[in-house]
mmCIF file of C-alpha atoms in Angstrom:
data_model
loop_
_atom_site.group_PDB
_atom_site.id
_atom_site.type_symbol
_atom_site.label_atom_id
_atom_site.label_comp_id
_atom_site.label_asym_id
_atom_site.label_seq_id
_atom_site.Cartn_x
_atom_site.Cartn_y
_atom_site.Cartn_z
ATOM 1 C CA UNK A 1 23.933 110.902 55.178
ATOM 2 C CA UNK A 2 26.745 112.783 56.740
ATOM 3 C CA UNK A 3 27.759 114.922 58.948
ATOM 4 C CA UNK A 4 29.728 118.203 57.593
ATOM 5 C CA UNK A 5 33.365 118.420 57.314
ATOM 6 C CA UNK A 6 35.889 120.772 56.315
ATOM 7 C CA UNK A 7 36.892 120.815 52.503
ATOM 8 C CA UNK A 8 40.876 122.115 53.661
ATOM 9 C CA UNK A 9 41.440 119.712 51.383
ATOM 10 C CA UNK A 10 40.519 121.130 48.141
ATOM 11 C CA UNK A 11 42.090 123.314 45.862
ATOM 12 C CA UNK A 12 40.846 126.340 44.722
ATOM 13 C CA UNK A 13 42.820 126.815 41.438
ATOM 14 C CA UNK A 14 41.471 123.519 40.397
ATOM 15 C CA UNK A 15 37.948 125.455 40.168
ATOM 16 C CA UNK A 16 35.461 124.686 37.092
ATOM 17 C CA UNK A 17 32.512 127.431 36.846
ATOM 18 C CA UNK A 18 29.167 125.915 34.864
ATOM 19 C CA UNK A 19 26.497 128.418 34.339
ATOM 20 C CA UNK A 20 22.547 128.728 34.761
ATOM 21 C CA UNK A 21 21.775 130.197 30.915
ATOM 22 C CA UNK A 22 19.883 132.936 33.041
ATOM 23 C CA UNK A 23 21.127 136.679 32.588
ATOM 24 C CA UNK A 24 21.745 136.537 36.342
ATOM 25 C CA UNK A 25 24.210 133.570 35.863
ATOM 26 C CA UNK A 26 25.792 134.585 32.765
ATOM 27 C CA UNK A 27 26.773 138.002 34.183
ATOM 28 C CA UNK A 28 27.787 136.556 37.184
ATOM 29 C CA UNK A 29 30.031 134.030 35.574
ATOM 30 C CA UNK A 30 31.868 136.620 33.401
ATOM 31 C CA UNK A 31 32.773 138.094 36.501
ATOM 32 C CA UNK A 32 33.134 134.770 38.218
ATOM 33 C CA UNK A 33 35.832 134.076 35.292
ATOM 34 C CA UNK A 34 37.744 137.813 35.204
ATOM 35 C CA UNK A 35 38.724 137.718 38.577
ATOM 36 C CA UNK A 36 39.882 134.218 38.789
ATOM 37 C CA UNK A 37 41.669 131.722 36.515
ATOM 38 C CA UNK A 38 38.921 128.585 35.584
ATOM 39 C CA UNK A 39 40.138 125.481 34.902
ATOM 40 C CA UNK A 40 38.471 123.341 31.683
ATOM 41 C CA UNK A 41 35.586 121.239 32.815
ATOM 42 C CA UNK A 42 37.543 117.787 32.563
ATOM 43 C CA UNK A 43 41.102 119.544 34.218
ATOM 44 C CA UNK A 44 38.198 120.403 37.034
ATOM 45 C CA UNK A 45 39.025 119.035 41.087
ATOM 46 C CA UNK A 46 35.507 121.824 42.428
ATOM 47 C CA UNK A 47 32.750 122.655 40.519
ATOM 48 C CA UNK A 48 31.440 126.222 41.060
ATOM 49 C CA UNK A 49 27.535 126.033 39.578
ATOM 50 C CA UNK A 50 25.604 129.285 39.353
ATOM 51 C CA UNK A 51 22.300 129.043 38.821
ATOM 52 C CA UNK A 52 19.160 128.655 41.231
ATOM 53 C CA UNK A 53 18.361 124.815 42.759
ATOM 54 C CA UNK A 54 17.455 123.329 39.523
ATOM 55 C CA UNK A 55 20.322 123.953 37.826
ATOM 56 C CA UNK A 56 22.422 122.661 40.818
ATOM 57 C CA UNK A 57 20.343 119.614 40.644
ATOM 58 C CA UNK A 58 21.020 118.805 36.389
ATOM 59 C CA UNK A 59 25.118 119.790 37.453
ATOM 60 C CA UNK A 60 25.361 117.620 40.766
ATOM 61 C CA UNK A 61 23.929 114.693 38.415
ATOM 62 C CA UNK A 62 26.160 115.848 34.921
ATOM 63 C CA UNK A 63 28.969 115.226 37.184
ATOM 64 C CA UNK A 64 28.431 112.232 39.842
ATOM 65 C CA UNK A 65 30.758 109.936 37.075
ATOM 66 C CA UNK A 66 33.346 112.075 38.415
ATOM 67 C CA UNK A 67 32.020 112.584 42.060
ATOM 68 C CA UNK A 68 33.439 116.141 41.752
ATOM 69 C CA UNK A 69 32.667 118.221 44.997
ATOM 70 C CA UNK A 70 30.111 120.834 44.091
ATOM 71 C CA UNK A 71 29.561 124.718 45.322
ATOM 72 C CA UNK A 72 26.374 126.221 44.694
ATOM 73 C CA UNK A 73 26.006 129.392 44.609
ATOM 74 C CA UNK A 74 22.357 131.334 44.391
ATOM 75 C CA UNK A 75 21.355 133.287 40.816
ATOM 76 C CA UNK A 76 18.188 131.322 41.358
ATOM 77 C CA UNK A 77 15.091 132.509 43.466
ATOM 78 C CA UNK A 78 15.013 129.679 46.958
ATOM 79 C CA UNK A 79 18.288 128.176 46.724
ATOM 80 C CA UNK A 80 17.626 125.901 49.250
ATOM 81 C CA UNK A 81 20.965 123.796 48.313
ATOM 82 C CA UNK A 82 23.071 127.107 46.742
ATOM 83 C CA UNK A 83 25.113 129.683 48.956
ATOM 84 C CA UNK A 84 25.526 133.130 48.654
ATOM 85 C CA UNK A 85 26.811 134.678 45.577
ATOM 86 C CA UNK A 86 29.370 137.314 46.026
ATOM 87 C CA UNK A 87 32.577 137.559 43.905
ATOM 88 C CA UNK A 88 35.175 138.145 46.686
ATOM 89 C CA UNK A 89 36.467 136.318 47.920
ATOM 90 C CA UNK A 90 35.756 132.298 45.977
ATOM 91 C CA UNK A 91 39.300 131.274 47.010
ATOM 92 C CA UNK A 92 38.279 131.803 50.503
ATOM 93 C CA UNK A 93 35.001 130.199 50.592
ATOM 94 C CA UNK A 94 36.203 127.423 48.997
ATOM 95 C CA UNK A 95 39.101 126.580 51.844
ATOM 96 C CA UNK A 96 36.643 126.971 53.973
ATOM 97 C CA UNK A 97 33.611 125.388 52.793
ATOM 98 C CA UNK A 98 32.288 122.199 54.645
ATOM 99 C CA UNK A 99 31.429 119.425 52.472
ATOM 100 C CA UNK A 100 28.341 116.921 53.173
ATOM 101 C CA UNK A 101 28.500 113.603 51.086
ATOM 102 C CA UNK A 102 25.321 112.939 49.919
ATOM 103 C CA UNK A 103 23.692 109.076 49.323
ATOM 104 C CA UNK A 104 20.222 109.760 45.903
ATOM 105 C CA UNK A 105 18.173 107.134 45.519
ATOM 106 C CA UNK A 106 18.502 104.667 42.568
ATOM 107 C CA UNK A 107 14.876 104.427 40.746
ATOM 108 C CA UNK A 108 14.187 100.761 38.509
ATOM 109 C CA UNK A 109 11.311 101.130 36.573
ATOM 110 C CA UNK A 110 9.770 98.478 34.823
ATOM 111 C CA UNK A 111 6.920 99.984 31.340
ATOM 112 C CA UNK A 112 3.856 98.230 30.808
ATOM 113 C CA UNK A 113 6.246 97.676 27.699
ATOM 114 C CA UNK A 114 8.793 95.546 29.051
ATOM 115 C CA UNK A 115 11.022 98.432 29.240
ATOM 116 C CA UNK A 116 13.913 98.465 32.373
ATOM 117 C CA UNK A 117 15.232 102.609 32.919
ATOM 118 C CA UNK A 118 17.604 103.613 35.400
ATOM 119 C CA UNK A 119 17.664 107.114 36.662
ATOM 120 C CA UNK A 120 19.101 108.440 40.184
ATOM 121 C CA UNK A 121 17.510 110.803 41.737
ATOM 122 C CA UNK A 122 19.052 113.488 44.766
ATOM 123 C CA UNK A 123 15.661 114.842 45.873
ATOM 124 C CA UNK A 124 13.017 112.246 45.087
ATOM 125 C CA UNK A 125 11.288 109.286 43.616
ATOM 126 C CA UNK A 126 7.585 110.266 42.895
ATOM 127 C CA UNK A 127 4.302 108.392 40.897
ATOM 128 C CA UNK A 128 2.206 110.674 39.376
ATOM 129 C CA UNK A 129 -1.067 109.732 37.708
ATOM 130 C CA UNK A 130 -1.207 110.526 33.507
ATOM 131 C CA UNK A 131 -4.868 111.093 33.592
ATOM 132 C CA UNK A 132 -8.372 111.728 34.547
ATOM 133 C CA UNK A 133 -8.349 108.664 36.998
ATOM 134 C CA UNK A 134 -6.897 107.998 39.796
ATOM 135 C CA UNK A 135 -3.653 105.945 40.524
ATOM 136 C CA UNK A 136 -3.825 102.456 42.497
ATOM 137 C CA UNK A 137 -1.190 101.489 44.013
ATOM 138 C CA UNK A 138 0.174 98.042 45.821
ATOM 139 C CA UNK A 139 3.138 99.151 48.189
ATOM 140 C CA UNK A 140 5.559 96.498 49.079
ATOM 141 C CA UNK A 141 8.372 97.538 51.765
ATOM 142 C CA UNK A 142 12.044 94.481 51.902
ATOM 143 C CA UNK A 143 9.107 92.191 49.852
ATOM 144 C CA UNK A 144 6.496 92.770 52.561
ATOM 145 C CA UNK A 145 3.428 94.098 51.037
ATOM 146 C CA UNK A 146 2.106 97.605 53.432
ATOM 147 C CA UNK A 147 -0.167 99.823 51.567
ATOM 148 C CA UNK A 148 -2.806 97.378 49.001
ATOM 149 C CA UNK A 149 -4.597 99.670 47.612
ATOM 150 C CA UNK A 150 -3.182 103.088 47.818
ATOM 151 C CA UNK A 151 -5.541 105.174 45.756
ATOM 152 C CA UNK A 152 -4.163 109.100 44.960
ATOM 153 C CA UNK A 153 -2.847 111.586 42.705
ATOM 154 C CA UNK A 154 0.923 109.373 43.024
ATOM 155 C CA UNK A 155 3.547 109.324 45.314
ATOM 156 C CA UNK A 156 7.240 108.992 46.398
ATOM 157 C CA UNK A 157 9.887 108.640 47.986
ATOM 158 C CA UNK A 158 12.016 111.783 49.545
ATOM 159 C CA UNK A 159 15.992 112.084 50.795
ATOM 160 C CA UNK A 160 15.989 114.164 53.835
ATOM 161 C CA UNK A 161 18.107 116.536 51.091
ATOM 162 C CA UNK A 162 15.156 116.873 49.662
ATOM 163 C CA UNK A 163 12.305 115.902 52.169
ATOM 164 C CA UNK A 164 11.741 119.952 52.491
ATOM 165 C CA UNK A 165 11.069 120.256 48.364
ATOM 166 C CA UNK A 166 7.990 117.603 47.044
ATOM 167 C CA UNK A 167 7.803 115.991 50.184
ATOM 168 C CA UNK A 168 7.478 118.798 52.136
ATOM 169 C CA UNK A 169 4.217 120.431 49.775
ATOM 170 C CA UNK A 170 2.627 116.806 49.304
ATOM 171 C CA UNK A 171 2.886 117.420 53.677
ATOM 172 C CA UNK A 172 5.729 115.147 54.388
ATOM 173 C CA UNK A 173 7.589 115.883 56.954
ATOM 174 C CA UNK A 174 11.360 117.069 56.600
ATOM 175 C CA UNK A 175 14.188 115.068 57.838
ATOM 176 C CA UNK A 176 17.110 116.025 59.144
ATOM 177 C CA UNK A 177 20.223 115.095 57.482
ATOM 178 C CA UNK A 178 21.590 112.471 59.619
ATOM 179 C CA UNK A 179 17.591 111.130 61.046
ATOM 180 C CA UNK A 180 19.028 107.557 58.625
ATOM 181 C CA UNK A 181 15.244 107.713 57.262
ATOM 182 C CA UNK A 182 13.558 108.047 53.899
ATOM 183 C CA UNK A 183 10.235 109.666 53.486
ATOM 184 C CA UNK A 184 7.512 107.972 51.951
ATOM 185 C CA UNK A 185 4.657 109.777 51.388
ATOM 186 C CA UNK A 186 1.045 110.112 49.114
ATOM 187 C CA UNK A 187 0.118 112.550 46.644
ATOM 188 C CA UNK A 188 -3.439 113.961 47.541
ATOM 189 C CA UNK A 189 -4.425 110.094 49.064
ATOM 190 C CA UNK A 190 -8.067 108.893 48.545
ATOM 191 C CA UNK A 191 -8.075 105.495 50.029
ATOM 192 C CA UNK A 192 -7.045 105.346 52.363
ATOM 193 C CA UNK A 193 -7.991 108.885 54.197
ATOM 194 C CA UNK A 194 -6.948 108.767 56.820
ATOM 195 C CA UNK A 195 -2.550 107.820 55.611
ATOM 196 C CA UNK A 196 -0.480 110.592 55.202
ATOM 197 C CA UNK A 197 3.144 108.365 55.527
ATOM 198 C CA UNK A 198 5.668 105.637 56.986
ATOM 199 C CA UNK A 199 9.300 106.955 57.490
ATOM 200 C CA UNK A 200 11.127 103.853 56.834
ATOM 201 C CA UNK A 201 14.624 103.117 57.210
ATOM 202 C CA UNK A 202 17.313 104.620 54.567
ATOM 203 C CA UNK A 203 18.135 101.171 53.287
ATOM 204 C CA UNK A 204 14.853 100.133 52.931
ATOM 205 C CA UNK A 205 13.561 98.845 49.397
ATOM 206 C CA UNK A 206 10.895 100.090 48.480
ATOM 207 C CA UNK A 207 8.343 99.187 45.279
ATOM 208 C CA UNK A 208 5.304 100.268 43.905
ATOM 209 C CA UNK A 209 3.180 97.918 41.835
ATOM 210 C CA UNK A 210 0.741 100.287 39.620
ATOM 211 C CA UNK A 211 -2.772 98.579 39.546
ATOM 212 C CA UNK A 212 -4.380 98.608 36.596
ATOM 213 C CA UNK A 213 -2.045 100.083 34.452
ATOM 214 C CA UNK A 214 -3.325 100.984 31.161
ATOM 215 C CA UNK A 215 -6.672 102.531 32.332
ATOM 216 C CA UNK A 216 -4.473 103.894 34.945
ATOM 217 C CA UNK A 217 -1.407 104.940 34.053
ATOM 218 C CA UNK A 218 1.295 106.536 35.978
ATOM 219 C CA UNK A 219 4.715 107.871 35.312
ATOM 220 C CA UNK A 220 7.586 107.906 37.207
ATOM 221 C CA UNK A 221 9.836 110.652 37.838
ATOM 222 C CA UNK A 222 13.570 111.065 39.645
ATOM 223 C CA UNK A 223 14.119 114.171 39.956
ATOM 224 C CA UNK A 224 13.628 115.574 36.789
ATOM 225 C CA UNK A 225 14.276 112.342 34.528
ATOM 226 C CA UNK A 226 10.809 110.821 33.638
ATOM 227 C CA UNK A 227 9.288 107.451 32.746
ATOM 228 C CA UNK A 228 5.895 107.103 31.190
ATOM 229 C CA UNK A 229 3.493 104.250 31.346
ATOM 230 C CA UNK A 230 5.597 102.272 34.184
ATOM 231 C CA UNK A 231 4.230 99.039 35.645
ATOM 232 C CA UNK A 232 6.401 98.345 38.481
ATOM 233 C CA UNK A 233 9.029 100.978 40.626
ATOM 234 C CA UNK A 234 10.768 99.729 43.063
ATOM 235 C CA UNK A 235 13.528 103.246 44.683
ATOM 236 C CA UNK A 236 16.392 102.083 47.014
ATOM 237 C CA UNK A 237 19.716 104.550 47.903
ATOM 238 C CA UNK A 238 22.549 104.270 45.629
ATOM 239 C CA UNK A 239 25.129 103.978 48.622
ATOM 240 C CA UNK A 240 27.463 103.062 45.778
ATOM 241 C CA UNK A 241 27.101 107.075 43.793
ATOM 242 C CA UNK A 242 27.708 109.213 46.894
ATOM 243 C CA UNK A 243 27.498 112.923 46.068
ATOM 244 C CA UNK A 244 29.399 116.116 48.192
ATOM 245 C CA UNK A 245 27.516 118.872 48.069
ATOM 246 C CA UNK A 246 30.370 122.551 49.648
ATOM 247 C CA UNK A 247 28.531 124.398 51.969
ATOM 248 C CA UNK A 248 29.744 127.495 53.807
ATOM 249 C CA UNK A 249 30.218 127.158 57.781
ATOM 250 C CA UNK A 250 27.819 129.472 58.484
ATOM 251 C CA UNK A 251 24.615 128.117 56.374
ATOM 252 C CA UNK A 252 25.309 124.430 55.863
ATOM 253 C CA UNK A 253 22.746 121.901 55.160
ATOM 254 C CA UNK A 254 22.089 120.175 57.820
ATOM 255 C CA UNK A 255 21.257 123.510 59.317
ATOM 256 C CA UNK A 256 19.689 124.766 56.765
ATOM 257 C CA UNK A 257 16.601 121.831 57.431
ATOM 258 C CA UNK A 258 16.591 121.707 61.033
ATOM 259 C CA UNK A 259 16.144 125.549 61.347
ATOM 260 C CA UNK A 260 13.030 124.996 58.199
ATOM 261 C CA UNK A 261 11.330 122.932 60.607
ATOM 262 C CA UNK A 262 10.644 126.142 62.447
ATOM 263 C CA UNK A 263 9.232 128.924 59.629
ATOM 264 C CA UNK A 264 6.003 130.570 60.975
#
């Protein structure tokens, strides 16, 4: 993760717009398209994404291969990763925006049938039980067994950017953007009862081995990419796939995460 930096090199005249299919997002797309002159996606140097946090995640994944910076404008519910929607002064907003570089996680999942699936996650990689029976997991960190077994509904590895999402709902810690750690958090742990997770160095390699994968099937999810019936999952930072998010200077992500820790 990087400190916020000014994105003054952005050219607002090279902005393309993408929008969720909701009525509000489509109405905003029409309004902005009338006010400005968006370029086709294949000519874009910056993306303006209109929708909620879920749509923004899809946009970030979609444009990751081109490494285009993305400026989200909230037309959803929470909008934690978004900026306030306003049609006036979009050019100035893009010129004055601060950029934050996020490092996603790379999930390598091996299914019970031997298939290998690789996917990236901006928020978290999670393992979840598929049946009424609790999952049974063996957890290794950098090749060393740290927990054997963990009986639970699941477990997840969250980035700082994703630490206020599912991770927080599972009672995991909120991570400052520059903390240099990942959160390993259990979901409804049954045994050991008092284990509440761990903070791991961002360079760590976390491996989950699913014990009894046929009796206690488990799925693995990288953001919204789900792999069913896994038997082994490894998670590491994808340092070769940086993502750039743009924010209004007064509401950048680092400040939002810090503020989240003081909500009553």
